[in-house]
Short mmCIF file of C-alpha atoms in Angstrom, two decimals:
data_model
loop_
_atom_site.label_atom_id
_atom_site.label_comp_id
_atom_site.label_asym_id
_atom_site.label_seq_id
_atom_site.Cartn_x
_atom_site.Cartn_y
_atom_site.Cartn_z
CA UNK M 1 0.00 0.00 0.00
CA UNK M 2 2.84 2.42 0.84
CA UNK M 3 4.57 1.66 -2.49
CA UNK M 4 1.29 2.30 -4.34
CA UNK M 5 0.92 5.65 -2.58
CA UNK M 6 4.45 6.62 -3.66
CA UNK M 7 3.64 5.65 -7.26
CA UNK M 8 0.42 7.66 -7.22
CA UNK M 9 2.22 10.68 -5.78
CA UNK M 10 4.97 10.45 -8.39
CA UNK M 11 2.43 10.14 -11.21
CA UNK M 12 0.47 13.12 -9.88
CA UNK M 13 3.62 15.26 -9.77
CA UNK M 14 4.51 14.16 -13.30
CA UNK M 15 1.03 15.08 -14.55
CA UNK M 16 1.32 18.56 -13.00
CA UNK M 17 4.76 19.01 -14.56
CA UNK M 18 3.58 17.77 -17.98
CA UNK M 19 0.58 20.10 -17.86
CA UNK M 20 2.83 23.01 -16.90
CA UNK M 21 5.19 22.31 -19.81
CA UNK M 22 2.28 22.09 -22.26
CA UNK M 23 0.78 25.38 -21.02
CA UNK M 24 4.14 27.17 -21.04
CA UNK M 25 4.99 25.89 -24.52
CA UNK M 26 1.60 26.97 -25.86
CA UNK M 27 2.33 30.48 -24.60
CA UNK M 28 5.95 30.68 -25.75
CA UNK M 29 5.19 29.33 -29.22
CA UNK M 30 3.65 32.75 -29.95
CA UNK M 31 7.06 34.44 -29.66
CA UNK M 32 9.65 34.02 -32.41
CA UNK M 33 13.38 33.66 -31.94
CA UNK M 34 14.96 34.43 -35.29
CA UNK M 35 13.38 33.44 -38.59
CA UNK M 36 12.50 29.81 -37.90
CA UNK M 37 12.22 29.14 -34.16
CA UNK M 38 9.90 30.09 -31.34
CA UNK M 39 10.76 30.03 -27.64
CA UNK M 40 8.37 27.10 -27.29
CA UNK M 41 10.90 24.93 -29.14
CA UNK M 42 13.11 25.08 -26.04
CA UNK M 43 10.45 24.18 -23.46
CA UNK M 44 8.36 21.55 -25.25
CA UNK M 45 11.13 18.87 -25.32
CA UNK M 46 10.96 18.78 -21.51
CA UNK M 47 7.76 16.78 -22.03
CA UNK M 48 9.83 13.91 -23.44
CA UNK M 49 12.12 14.04 -20.41
CA UNK M 50 9.11 13.80 -18.07
CA UNK M 51 7.66 10.92 -20.07
CA UNK M 52 10.95 8.99 -20.03
CA UNK M 53 11.50 9.49 -16.29
CA UNK M 54 8.01 8.19 -15.49
CA UNK M 55 8.49 5.27 -17.88
CA UNK M 56 11.80 4.36 -16.26
CA UNK M 57 10.54 4.60 -12.68
CA UNK M 58 6.95 3.34 -13.00
CA UNK M 59 6.56 1.72 -16.40
CA UNK M 60 4.70 2.50 -19.63
CA UNK M 61 1.19 2.32 -18.16
CA UNK M 62 1.86 5.24 -15.82
CA UNK M 63 3.62 7.11 -18.61
CA UNK M 64 0.52 6.78 -20.78
CA UNK M 65 -1.58 8.27 -17.98
CA UNK M 66 0.70 11.30 -17.87
CA UNK M 67 0.51 11.61 -21.67
CA UNK M 68 -3.29 11.49 -21.60
CA UNK M 69 -3.61 14.34 -19.12
CA UNK M 70 -0.99 16.33 -20.99
CA UNK M 71 -3.13 15.89 -24.11
CA UNK M 72 -6.23 17.08 -22.25
CA UNK M 73 -4.42 20.22 -21.12
CA UNK M 74 -3.23 20.77 -24.69
CA UNK M 75 -6.82 20.56 -25.99
CA UNK M 76 -7.98 23.08 -23.40
CA UNK M 77 -5.14 25.43 -24.36
CA UNK M 78 -6.10 25.10 -28.03
CA UNK M 79 -9.74 25.90 -27.28
CA UNK M 80 -8.73 28.99 -25.31
CA UNK M 81 -6.25 30.08 -27.97
CA UNK M 82 -8.87 29.72 -30.71
CA UNK M 83 -10.97 32.35 -28.95
CA UNK M 84 -8.16 34.91 -28.67
CA UNK M 85 -7.65 37.16 -31.68
CA UNK M 86 -4.10 38.02 -32.65
CA UNK M 87 -2.74 40.29 -35.34
CA UNK M 88 -3.47 37.77 -38.10
CA UNK M 89 -6.54 36.06 -36.63
CA UNK M 90 -7.03 33.47 -33.85
CA UNK M 91 -3.83 32.57 -32.00
CA UNK M 92 -4.64 28.89 -32.52
CA UNK M 93 -6.14 27.86 -35.86
CA UNK M 94 -7.91 24.58 -36.51
CA UNK M 95 -4.89 23.22 -38.41
CA UNK M 96 -2.54 24.09 -35.55
CA UNK M 97 -4.92 22.54 -33.02
CA UNK M 98 -5.27 19.30 -35.01
CA UNK M 99 -1.55 19.16 -35.78
CA UNK M 100 -0.42 19.75 -32.22
CA UNK M 101 -2.92 17.28 -30.76
CA UNK M 102 -2.08 14.45 -33.16
CA UNK M 103 1.63 15.16 -32.93
CA UNK M 104 1.56 15.08 -29.12
CA UNK M 105 -0.34 11.80 -28.90
CA UNK M 106 1.53 9.90 -31.63
CA UNK M 107 4.98 11.21 -30.65
CA UNK M 108 4.64 10.54 -26.93
CA UNK M 109 2.96 7.16 -27.24
CA UNK M 110 5.73 6.19 -29.67
CA UNK M 111 8.31 7.51 -27.21
CA UNK M 112 6.77 5.32 -24.49
CA UNK M 113 6.79 2.21 -26.69
CA UNK M 114 10.36 2.70 -27.96
CA UNK M 115 11.67 3.44 -24.45
CA UNK M 116 10.08 0.27 -23.09
CA UNK M 117 11.45 -1.76 -26.03
CA UNK M 118 15.02 -0.65 -25.29
CA UNK M 119 14.74 -0.38 -21.50
CA UNK M 120 17.09 -3.32 -20.80
CA UNK M 121 19.98 -1.76 -22.71
CA UNK M 122 22.49 0.72 -21.24
CA UNK M 123 20.77 3.48 -19.28
CA UNK M 124 21.23 6.21 -21.90
CA UNK M 125 19.96 4.23 -24.90
CA UNK M 126 16.21 4.19 -24.11
CA UNK M 127 15.79 7.94 -23.43
CA UNK M 128 18.02 9.03 -26.30
CA UNK M 129 16.54 6.73 -28.95
CA UNK M 130 12.92 7.19 -27.84
CA UNK M 131 13.23 10.98 -27.60
CA UNK M 132 14.85 11.16 -31.02
CA UNK M 133 12.13 9.08 -32.68
CA UNK M 134 9.38 10.86 -30.76
CA UNK M 135 10.80 14.27 -31.67
CA UNK M 136 11.03 13.35 -35.34
CA UNK M 137 7.40 12.23 -35.40
CA UNK M 138 6.25 15.26 -33.45
CA UNK M 139 8.01 17.68 -35.79
CA UNK M 140 6.91 15.96 -39.01
CA UNK M 141 3.27 15.59 -37.99
CA UNK M 142 2.82 19.06 -36.51
CA UNK M 143 4.50 21.15 -39.18
CA UNK M 144 3.06 19.21 -42.12
CA UNK M 145 -0.53 19.34 -40.83
CA UNK M 146 -0.29 22.92 -39.58
CA UNK M 147 1.45 24.49 -42.59
CA UNK M 148 1.84 22.16 -45.60
CA UNK M 149 -0.26 22.90 -48.68
CA UNK M 150 -1.11 19.17 -48.75
CA UNK M 151 -3.46 19.54 -45.78
CA UNK M 152 -5.19 22.75 -46.84
CA UNK M 153 -8.50 20.83 -46.94
CA UNK M 154 -8.55 20.77 -43.12
CA UNK M 155 -9.12 24.52 -43.00
CA UNK M 156 -9.50 25.98 -46.52
CA UNK M 157 -10.08 29.53 -45.24
CA UNK M 158 -6.73 29.55 -43.42
CA UNK M 159 -4.15 31.12 -45.74
CA UNK M 160 -0.80 29.38 -45.23
CA UNK M 161 0.74 30.57 -48.48
CA UNK M 162 3.43 32.39 -46.50
CA UNK M 163 4.61 29.07 -45.02
CA UNK M 164 4.88 27.50 -48.48
CA UNK M 165 6.99 30.18 -50.12
CA UNK M 166 10.17 28.63 -51.52
CA UNK M 167 13.48 29.66 -49.98
CA UNK M 168 16.90 28.19 -49.28
CA UNK M 169 16.76 25.56 -46.54
CA UNK M 170 17.45 27.38 -43.26
CA UNK M 171 18.58 30.31 -45.43
CA UNK M 172 21.89 28.48 -45.79
CA UNK M 173 21.69 25.27 -47.82
CA UNK M 174 21.28 25.76 -51.58
CA UNK M 175 18.07 23.73 -51.67
CA UNK M 176 14.75 25.47 -52.30
CA UNK M 177 12.12 24.25 -49.85
CA UNK M 178 8.90 25.68 -48.40
CA UNK M 179 9.49 27.93 -45.41
CA UNK M 180 7.71 25.48 -43.11
CA UNK M 181 10.33 22.83 -43.92
CA UNK M 182 13.07 25.15 -42.64
CA UNK M 183 10.97 25.79 -39.53
CA UNK M 184 10.59 22.06 -39.00
CA UNK M 185 14.30 21.40 -39.56
CA UNK M 186 15.31 24.08 -37.05
CA UNK M 187 12.80 22.75 -34.52
CA UNK M 188 14.05 19.18 -34.91
CA UNK M 189 17.69 20.22 -34.47
CA UNK M 190 16.84 21.94 -31.20
CA UNK M 191 15.01 18.82 -30.02
CA UNK M 192 18.00 16.63 -30.89
CA UNK M 193 20.41 18.84 -28.93
CA UNK M 194 18.09 18.96 -25.92
CA UNK M 195 17.47 15.20 -26.03
CA UNK M 196 21.23 14.72 -25.60
CA UNK M 197 21.55 17.35 -22.87
CA UNK M 198 18.56 15.97 -20.98
CA UNK M 199 20.40 12.67 -20.44
CA UNK M 200 22.12 14.39 -17.50
CA UNK M 201 18.97 15.35 -15.55
CA UNK M 202 17.36 12.04 -16.56
CA UNK M 203 20.18 10.10 -14.93
CA UNK M 204 20.19 12.24 -11.80
CA UNK M 205 16.41 12.28 -11.32
CA UNK M 206 16.13 8.50 -11.71
CA UNK M 207 19.04 7.88 -9.32
CA UNK M 208 17.67 10.29 -6.70
CA UNK M 209 14.16 8.83 -6.90
CA UNK M 210 15.47 5.30 -6.41
CA UNK M 211 17.55 6.34 -3.40
CA UNK M 212 14.52 7.99 -1.81
CA UNK M 213 12.34 4.91 -2.34
CA UNK M 214 14.91 2.45 -0.98
#
């Protein structure tokens, strides 16, 4: 019974942290850093760290619970954002809401599965591999649904022509791509760097939690 109480407490804390990250990222994604990134790109990857820590300490079932409540908070944020008018219309369009919701669910459930699949390997393999795959899925799904001309049928009245203007990839590589591809590439690179850096807090949090529960 005492062990179950500890698990419930840990899961509750993780849910609060996941919800906080989702809310903060939804706010910071409105503010751009340079031509391709928003400040939300630097806070959202923390969600993968939270998911991996819960998975390591309590298993995939608990991790899925945390993901579910993070998704619920994300939906609420999208509903609120859709009612707030910005300079170019609602802060959250239907395409952004659908893209972010699907990306969150698919990316984090994939992260949970991949982490569990590799959990018996060296300690750094599961979080690094799962976060990398999850980040790739998250980036691809969100940016393609939110900005690609392919998915214009989701919200025909939403003009995303600006995101499909051809330009050099990241304004550096001599490859003409839609602007949203450069945004996605920059976002994914940030996620890769943070996934590597987050191995340090992952290791320390897991070690500290196990010492406390001994």
